[in-house]
Amino acid sequence: MSNVMKVKERKDRYKVTYMAGDDSGFDMMEGALLVLESLDLPIDWVRADLGWCMWEKSNKKFGEGDPRCNTVPPETIQSIKDTDATLMAAITSKSGVKGFKSAILQMRQIFDLYINIRPAKKLPGVGTPLANDPNIDIVMFRENTEDLYAAVEFHPLPEEMFDLHKGMDRFRGRDVAVSWRVFSKDGCERIVRAAFEYAKETGRKTVHCGNKANVIRETDGMMKRVFLEVAKEYEQYGIKAVEENADATAMWLIKNPQDYSVIVASNVFGDILSDEASQLTGGLGFAPSGNIGENAAIFEPSSGSVPKYAHQYRVNPSAMVMTAKMMLEYLGLDEAAAKIEKALGEVLVESKSGTLTYDVLRDFRGDPNWEKNAASTIEMASAIAAKIDPAFSGAKLEAAKAKVHKMCAWDADSLIGFMD
Ligand code: IPM
Ligand code: MG
């Protein structure tokens, strides 16, 4: 099996798409790009845009209700195809907007990004809400394309569907909504294999599979069977497979997080369990993630776009910075990736004034004046960059700041997409 967790072709220089998303997404992308500037990477950046901002742009251009209106413009899809990897910041979703479809959900389907890898690792200087400071280093493999996310839904339910299964008898004559939970065997197999391969590659010794095969017999039953089958191939590497109920996983993650290393789960359970795991390791402000398939990889933090702070540079750049680190590993730039994590850890541990964003001061330093003492996204990013390269200061730093600020311009004229 080719290693899907790595770029297909190693190159001397890479082309990487960056997409700042919406609102505070621009701020976090600017911060992350500043940190990357300090590394002098062999990367040529290509801008693309997506999210609510493109939904608005397309509505303005084509008129409301036009089928061409979308959160993802064709130029963005093309750019993801044309480049070696994609770095994406947070986007804004709004419910109840007719025709609106989440940009990230679309891209997971378009590019068949079946792996959602979500590490939850405690960084130095970041607390956990758990007692006794357990060592937490978990990597979640969430299936990313099937399950209730297949988007096969009915409301109202067509009459003939009441005849499909006798279990529907009691719903006859009632107002019923149905969402299909679709699992495919190859879909289960490829995510399970990705998790075991990762464990093998990284020397991790257990893989847990959280499922509800005890109740949801067909879908989760399939996931469980495939998991146990594939697990046999990995026994020879000393990898232990543990299959358990997903609700138990949720409970044991709080009680004994140190017992977990790699977790594989279906889409919905993985969505929930990954947020839980991230909360054990500092919360979404620190949680990176990657959406990976055979032909594309989009790295995006798990956090939201915090619209209330848009363009105020208040959000923590850490999740975005750690997401960039994951992307560098994907590209085989491991040394640079390691420098990023080390530098971030040092900034967090040193906890110098003017280097930490409000959330860190409020949630992990107990600073009653967190609002007043907060560093900006760019100040925290500059501190991380200076740890990577102590010469990254003065005129050099200012030039880099100006460059990334321009790269992340958010005015309507700077947005790329729906050009013709
Ligand atoms: C995530 C998010 C998305 C999901 C939303 C924003 C569509 O919660 O990436 O975990 O449900 O997958
Ligand atoms: Mg989620």
Coordinates of C-alpha atoms and ligand atoms in Angstrom, one line a residue:
M1 CA 0.0 0.0 0.0
S2 CA 1.3 3.4 -0.9
N3 CA 1.6 5.7 2.1
V4 CA -1.3 8.0 1.8
M5 CA -0.1 10.0 4.7
K6 CA 2.8 11.3 2.6
V7 CA 2.8 13.4 -0.6
K8 CA 3.1 11.1 -3.6
E9 CA 6.1 12.7 -5.2
R10 CA 9.0 14.2 -3.2
K11 CA 10.2 17.4 -4.8
D12 CA 12.9 20.0 -4.2
R13 CA 10.2 22.7 -4.3
Y14 CA 6.5 22.4 -3.6
K15 CA 3.6 24.4 -4.7
V16 CA 1.1 24.8 -1.8
T17 CA -2.4 26.3 -1.9
Y18 CA -3.2 28.4 1.1
M19 CA -6.8 29.4 1.8
A20 CA -7.5 31.9 4.6
G21 CA -11.2 31.0 4.8
D22 CA -13.4 33.6 6.6
D23 CA -13.2 36.0 9.5
S24 CA -10.5 35.2 12.0
G25 CA -9.3 32.5 9.6
F26 CA -7.4 35.3 7.9
D27 CA -5.8 36.3 11.2
M28 CA -4.7 32.7 12.0
M29 CA -3.4 32.1 8.5
E30 CA -1.4 35.3 8.6
G31 CA 0.1 34.1 11.9
A32 CA 0.9 30.7 10.6
L33 CA 2.5 32.0 7.4
L34 CA 4.6 34.3 9.5
V35 CA 6.0 31.4 11.4
L36 CA 6.6 29.5 8.2
E37 CA 8.5 32.5 6.8
S38 CA 11.1 32.0 9.5
L39 CA 11.9 28.6 8.2
D40 CA 12.9 29.5 4.7
L41 CA 10.9 26.6 3.2
P42 CA 11.0 25.3 -0.4
I43 CA 7.4 26.3 -0.9
D44 CA 5.8 28.5 -3.5
W45 CA 2.4 29.7 -2.2
V46 CA -0.7 29.9 -4.3
R47 CA -3.7 31.8 -3.0
A48 CA -7.2 30.4 -3.2
D49 CA -10.4 31.4 -1.3
L50 CA -13.5 29.7 -0.1
G51 CA -16.2 29.8 2.5
W52 CA -18.8 32.4 3.4
C53 CA -16.9 35.1 1.7
M54 CA -17.1 33.3 -1.6
W55 CA -20.8 32.5 -1.0
E56 CA -21.4 36.2 -0.8
K57 CA -19.2 37.0 -3.8
S58 CA -21.0 34.4 -6.0
N59 CA -24.4 35.7 -4.8
K60 CA -23.5 39.2 -5.7
K61 CA -22.1 38.1 -9.1
F62 CA -24.8 35.6 -10.3
G63 CA -27.7 36.6 -8.2
E64 CA -29.4 34.8 -5.3
G65 CA -30.7 31.4 -6.1
D66 CA -28.4 30.9 -9.1
P67 CA -27.0 27.4 -9.2
R68 CA -23.5 28.7 -9.6
C69 CA -23.6 30.2 -6.2
N70 CA -21.3 28.3 -3.9
T71 CA -18.8 28.5 -1.1
V72 CA -16.1 26.9 -3.2
P73 CA -15.3 28.6 -6.6
P74 CA -14.0 26.5 -9.5
E75 CA -10.6 28.2 -9.3
T76 CA -10.1 26.9 -5.8
I77 CA -10.8 23.3 -6.8
Q78 CA -8.4 23.7 -9.7
S79 CA -5.7 25.1 -7.4
I80 CA -6.0 22.2 -5.0
K81 CA -5.7 19.9 -8.0
D82 CA -2.6 21.7 -9.3
T83 CA -0.7 21.9 -6.1
D84 CA 1.1 19.4 -3.8
A85 CA -0.9 20.2 -0.6
T86 CA -3.3 22.7 0.8
L87 CA -3.3 24.7 4.0
M88 CA -6.6 26.0 5.0
A89 CA -7.8 28.3 7.9
A90 CA -11.2 28.3 9.5
I91 CA -14.4 29.0 7.6
T92 CA -17.8 30.4 8.7
S93 CA -20.9 28.2 8.4
K94 CA -24.4 29.6 8.6
S95 CA -27.4 27.4 9.1
G96 CA -30.7 28.1 7.5
V97 CA -29.3 29.7 4.3
K98 CA -30.9 28.2 1.3
G99 CA -28.5 26.5 -1.1
F100 CA -25.5 27.0 1.3
K101 CA -23.2 24.0 1.5
S102 CA -20.2 23.9 3.8
A103 CA -17.0 24.3 1.8
I104 CA -15.0 21.7 3.8
L105 CA -17.8 19.1 3.5
Q106 CA -17.8 19.6 -0.2
M107 CA -14.1 19.2 -0.6
R108 CA -14.0 16.1 1.5
Q109 CA -16.4 14.6 -1.1
I110 CA -14.9 16.1 -4.2
F111 CA -11.4 15.0 -3.4
D112 CA -12.4 11.8 -1.6
L113 CA -10.5 12.9 1.5
Y114 CA -11.4 9.8 3.5
I115 CA -9.0 10.3 6.3
N116 CA -9.5 13.0 8.9
I117 CA -6.4 12.7 11.1
R118 CA -6.7 14.6 14.4
P119 CA -3.9 14.5 16.8
A120 CA -4.6 15.4 20.5
K121 CA -1.3 15.8 22.1
K122 CA -0.6 17.8 25.2
L123 CA 1.9 20.6 24.5
P124 CA 4.2 21.8 27.2
G125 CA 2.7 24.7 29.1
V126 CA -0.8 23.9 28.2
G127 CA -3.0 22.3 30.8
T128 CA -5.5 19.5 30.8
P129 CA -8.8 19.7 32.8
L130 CA -7.9 16.2 34.1
A131 CA -6.4 15.4 37.4
N132 CA -2.8 14.1 37.9
D133 CA -1.6 15.5 34.6
P134 CA -1.8 12.3 32.5
N135 CA 0.3 12.0 29.4
I136 CA -2.0 12.4 26.5
D137 CA -0.8 11.7 23.0
I138 CA -3.7 10.4 20.8
V139 CA -4.1 10.3 17.1
M140 CA -7.6 10.0 15.9
F141 CA -8.4 8.6 12.5
R142 CA -11.9 9.7 11.7
E143 CA -13.6 8.3 8.5
N144 CA -14.4 11.5 6.6
T145 CA -16.8 10.7 3.7
E146 CA -19.5 8.2 4.7
D147 CA -21.9 7.6 7.5
L148 CA -24.5 10.3 8.2
Y149 CA -22.2 12.6 6.2
A150 CA -23.2 10.8 3.0
A151 CA -26.0 13.4 2.9
V152 CA -28.7 11.0 1.8
E153 CA -31.6 12.5 3.6
F154 CA -35.4 12.5 3.3
H155 CA -38.1 14.9 4.6
P156 CA -40.8 14.2 4.0
L157 CA -40.2 10.5 3.6
P158 CA -41.5 9.1 0.3
E159 CA -44.4 6.8 0.8
E160 CA -42.7 3.8 -0.7
M161 CA -40.0 4.0 1.9
F162 CA -42.4 3.0 4.7
D163 CA -42.7 -0.4 3.0
L164 CA -38.9 -1.0 2.9
H165 CA -38.6 -2.3 6.5
K166 CA -41.2 -3.5 9.0
G167 CA -39.4 -1.3 11.6
M168 CA -41.0 1.7 9.8
D169 CA -44.6 0.5 10.6
R170 CA -44.8 2.5 13.8
F171 CA -43.8 5.7 11.9
R172 CA -46.6 5.5 9.4
G173 CA -48.8 8.5 9.1
R174 CA -46.3 10.6 11.1
D175 CA -44.0 13.4 10.0
V176 CA -40.7 11.6 9.7
A177 CA -37.3 12.7 8.7
V178 CA -34.7 10.1 7.8
S179 CA -30.9 10.4 7.2
W180 CA -29.2 7.3 5.9
R181 CA -26.2 6.1 7.7
V182 CA -24.2 4.6 4.9
F183 CA -21.0 2.5 5.4
S184 CA -19.2 0.7 2.7
K185 CA -16.9 -2.2 3.3
D186 CA -14.0 -0.7 1.3
G187 CA -14.7 2.6 3.1
C188 CA -14.3 0.9 6.5
E189 CA -11.3 -1.0 5.3
R190 CA -9.3 2.0 4.0
I191 CA -9.8 4.1 7.2
V192 CA -8.9 1.1 9.4
R193 CA -5.9 0.3 7.3
A194 CA -4.8 4.0 7.4
A195 CA -4.9 3.8 11.2
F196 CA -2.9 0.6 11.5
E197 CA -0.4 1.7 8.9
Y198 CA 0.1 4.9 10.8
A199 CA 0.6 2.9 14.1
K200 CA 3.1 0.7 12.3
E201 CA 5.0 3.6 10.8
T202 CA 5.2 5.6 14.0
G203 CA 5.8 2.7 16.4
R204 CA 2.5 3.1 18.2
K205 CA 1.4 -0.1 19.9
T206 CA -2.4 0.1 20.3
V207 CA -5.3 0.9 17.9
H208 CA -8.7 1.3 19.4
C209 CA -11.9 1.2 17.4
G210 CA -14.9 3.0 19.0
N211 CA -18.2 1.6 17.5
K212 CA -21.7 0.7 18.5
A213 CA -21.9 -2.8 16.9
N214 CA -23.9 -3.9 19.9
V215 CA -26.8 -1.8 18.8
I216 CA -26.3 -0.6 15.2
R217 CA -25.6 -4.0 13.9
E218 CA -25.2 -3.5 10.2
T219 CA -23.1 -0.4 9.8
D220 CA -21.1 -0.6 13.0
G221 CA -21.1 -4.4 12.7
M222 CA -19.3 -4.0 9.4
M223 CA -16.8 -1.5 10.9
K224 CA -16.1 -3.9 13.8
R225 CA -15.7 -7.0 11.6
V226 CA -13.3 -5.1 9.2
F227 CA -11.3 -3.8 12.1
L228 CA -10.8 -7.2 13.7
E229 CA -9.9 -8.7 10.3
V230 CA -7.3 -6.1 9.4
A231 CA -6.0 -6.1 12.9
K232 CA -4.7 -9.7 12.4
E233 CA -2.3 -8.5 9.8
Y234 CA -0.7 -6.1 12.3
E235 CA -0.3 -8.5 15.2
Q236 CA 3.1 -9.4 13.8
Y237 CA 4.2 -5.8 14.5
G238 CA 3.1 -6.1 18.1
I239 CA 0.2 -3.8 17.6
K240 CA -2.7 -4.5 19.9
A241 CA -6.2 -4.0 18.6
V242 CA -9.0 -3.0 21.0
E243 CA -12.6 -2.9 19.8
E244 CA -15.0 -1.2 22.2
N245 CA -18.3 0.7 22.4
A246 CA -17.9 4.3 21.3
D247 CA -19.7 5.5 24.4
A248 CA -17.2 3.6 26.5
T249 CA -14.4 5.2 24.5
A250 CA -15.8 8.6 25.4
M251 CA -15.9 7.7 29.0
W252 CA -12.4 6.0 29.2
L253 CA -10.9 9.0 27.4
I254 CA -11.6 11.1 30.4
K255 CA -10.7 8.4 33.0
N256 CA -7.6 6.9 31.4
P257 CA -6.5 9.0 28.4
Q258 CA -3.0 7.6 28.6
D259 CA -4.3 4.2 27.5
Y260 CA -5.1 5.6 24.1
S261 CA -2.7 6.0 21.2
V262 CA -4.4 5.6 17.9
I263 CA -8.2 5.6 17.6
V264 CA -10.2 4.8 14.5
A265 CA -13.9 5.7 14.3
S266 CA -16.6 6.3 11.8
N267 CA -17.4 9.8 10.7
V268 CA -20.0 11.0 13.4
F269 CA -18.3 9.2 16.3
G270 CA -15.0 10.5 15.1
D271 CA -16.3 14.0 14.9
I272 CA -17.4 13.9 18.5
L273 CA -14.5 11.9 20.0
S274 CA -12.0 14.2 18.3
D275 CA -13.5 17.3 19.9
E276 CA -13.5 15.5 23.2
A277 CA -9.8 14.4 22.8
S278 CA -8.8 18.0 21.8
Q279 CA -10.5 19.4 24.9
L280 CA -8.3 17.1 27.0
T281 CA -5.2 18.7 25.4
G282 CA -5.9 22.4 25.5
G283 CA -9.1 22.7 23.4
L284 CA -9.7 23.7 19.8
G285 CA -7.3 26.6 20.0
F286 CA -4.5 24.0 19.8
A287 CA -6.1 21.3 17.7
P288 CA -4.7 20.6 14.2
S289 CA -6.2 18.3 11.6
G290 CA -5.7 17.0 8.2
N291 CA -8.1 15.8 5.5
I292 CA -6.2 13.3 3.4
G293 CA -7.0 11.2 0.3
E294 CA -5.1 9.5 -2.4
N295 CA -4.9 12.6 -4.6
A296 CA -5.1 15.6 -2.3
A297 CA -4.6 16.7 1.2
I298 CA -6.1 19.7 2.9
F299 CA -4.8 20.6 6.3
E300 CA -7.2 22.7 8.5
P301 CA -7.4 23.4 12.2
S302 CA -10.4 22.0 14.0
S303 CA -11.3 25.4 15.4
G304 CA -13.9 27.8 14.1
S305 CA -13.5 31.2 12.5
V306 CA -14.6 33.2 15.6
P307 CA -16.5 35.8 13.6
K308 CA -16.8 38.2 16.6
Y309 CA -13.1 38.7 16.5
A310 CA -12.7 38.8 12.7
H311 CA -9.6 40.9 11.6
Q312 CA -8.8 41.9 15.2
Y313 CA -5.9 39.5 15.5
R314 CA -7.0 38.1 18.8
V315 CA -7.2 34.4 18.1
N316 CA -4.6 31.9 19.1
P317 CA -2.4 31.0 16.1
S318 CA -1.4 27.6 17.7
A319 CA -4.0 25.4 16.0
M320 CA -3.1 26.8 12.6
V321 CA 0.6 26.6 13.3
M322 CA 0.4 23.0 14.4
T323 CA -1.8 22.3 11.3
A324 CA 1.0 23.8 9.2
K325 CA 3.4 21.5 11.0
M326 CA 1.3 18.5 10.0
M327 CA 1.4 19.7 6.4
L328 CA 5.2 19.9 6.4
E329 CA 5.4 16.3 7.7
Y330 CA 3.1 15.3 4.8
L331 CA 5.6 17.0 2.4
G332 CA 8.5 15.2 4.1
L333 CA 9.8 18.4 5.6
D334 CA 10.2 16.8 9.0
E335 CA 13.0 18.8 10.3
A336 CA 11.1 22.1 9.8
A337 CA 8.0 20.5 11.3
A338 CA 9.9 19.5 14.4
K339 CA 11.2 23.0 14.8
I340 CA 7.7 24.4 14.8
E341 CA 6.5 22.2 17.6
K342 CA 9.5 22.8 19.6
A343 CA 9.3 26.6 19.2
L344 CA 5.6 26.7 20.1
G345 CA 6.3 24.6 23.2
E346 CA 9.1 27.0 24.3
V347 CA 6.9 30.1 23.9
L348 CA 4.1 28.4 25.9
V349 CA 6.5 27.3 28.7
E350 CA 8.3 30.6 28.9
S351 CA 5.0 32.4 29.1
K352 CA 6.7 35.8 28.6
S353 CA 4.5 38.9 28.7
G354 CA 3.4 40.0 25.2
T355 CA 3.6 36.5 23.7
L356 CA 0.4 34.7 24.6
T357 CA -3.1 35.3 23.2
Y358 CA -6.0 36.0 25.5
D359 CA -7.3 32.4 25.7
V360 CA -4.0 31.0 26.9
L361 CA -3.8 33.7 29.7
R362 CA -7.4 33.2 30.6
D363 CA -7.7 29.4 30.5
F364 CA -4.2 28.2 31.4
R365 CA -2.5 31.0 33.3
G366 CA -5.4 32.2 35.4
D367 CA -4.6 35.8 34.6
P368 CA -7.5 38.0 35.8
N369 CA -6.2 40.7 33.4
W370 CA -6.1 38.4 30.4
E371 CA -7.9 40.9 28.2
K372 CA -5.5 43.7 28.8
N373 CA -2.4 41.5 28.8
A374 CA -3.2 39.5 25.7
A375 CA -0.8 39.4 22.8
S376 CA -2.1 39.6 19.3
T377 CA -2.1 36.7 16.9
I378 CA 0.9 38.2 15.1
E379 CA 2.8 38.9 18.3
M380 CA 2.4 35.3 19.4
A381 CA 3.4 34.1 15.9
S382 CA 6.4 36.5 16.0
A383 CA 7.5 34.9 19.3
I384 CA 7.3 31.4 17.8
A385 CA 9.2 32.6 14.7
A386 CA 11.9 34.1 16.9
K387 CA 12.4 30.8 18.7
I388 CA 12.9 29.1 15.3
D389 CA 15.3 31.7 14.1
P390 CA 16.6 34.2 16.6
A391 CA 17.7 36.5 13.7
F392 CA 14.0 36.8 12.7
S393 CA 13.6 40.2 14.2
G394 CA 13.9 43.9 13.3
A395 CA 13.7 44.7 9.6
K396 CA 13.6 41.0 8.6
L397 CA 10.6 40.4 10.8
E398 CA 8.8 43.6 9.6
A399 CA 9.3 42.6 6.0
A400 CA 7.9 39.2 6.6
K401 CA 5.0 40.6 8.4
A402 CA 4.2 42.9 5.5
K403 CA 4.5 40.1 3.1
V404 CA 2.1 37.7 4.9
H405 CA -0.3 40.6 5.6
K406 CA -0.5 41.2 1.9
M407 CA -0.9 37.4 1.2
C408 CA -3.9 37.4 3.5
A409 CA -5.7 40.6 2.4
W410 CA -9.4 40.1 2.9
D411 CA -10.9 43.0 1.0
A412 CA -13.3 42.0 -1.8
D413 CA -10.9 42.8 -4.6
S414 CA -8.2 40.4 -3.2
L415 CA -10.5 37.4 -3.1
I416 CA -9.7 34.9 -5.8
G417 CA -12.6 32.9 -7.4
F418 CA -15.7 33.3 -9.6
M419 CA -13.5 35.4 -11.9
D420 CA -15.4 34.6 -15.0
Ligands
IPM1 C1 -15.3 19.2 11.9 C2 -16.5 20.1 11.9 C3 -17.3 19.9 10.6 C4 -17.8 18.5 10.6 C5 -18.4 20.9 10.3 C6 -18.0 22.3 10.4 C7 -19.1 20.7 9.0 O1 -17.3 19.9 13.0 O2 -14.5 19.4 11.0 O3 -15.2 18.4 12.8 O4 -18.9 18.2 11.1 O5 -17.1 17.6 10.1
MG2 MG -16.4 18.6 14.4

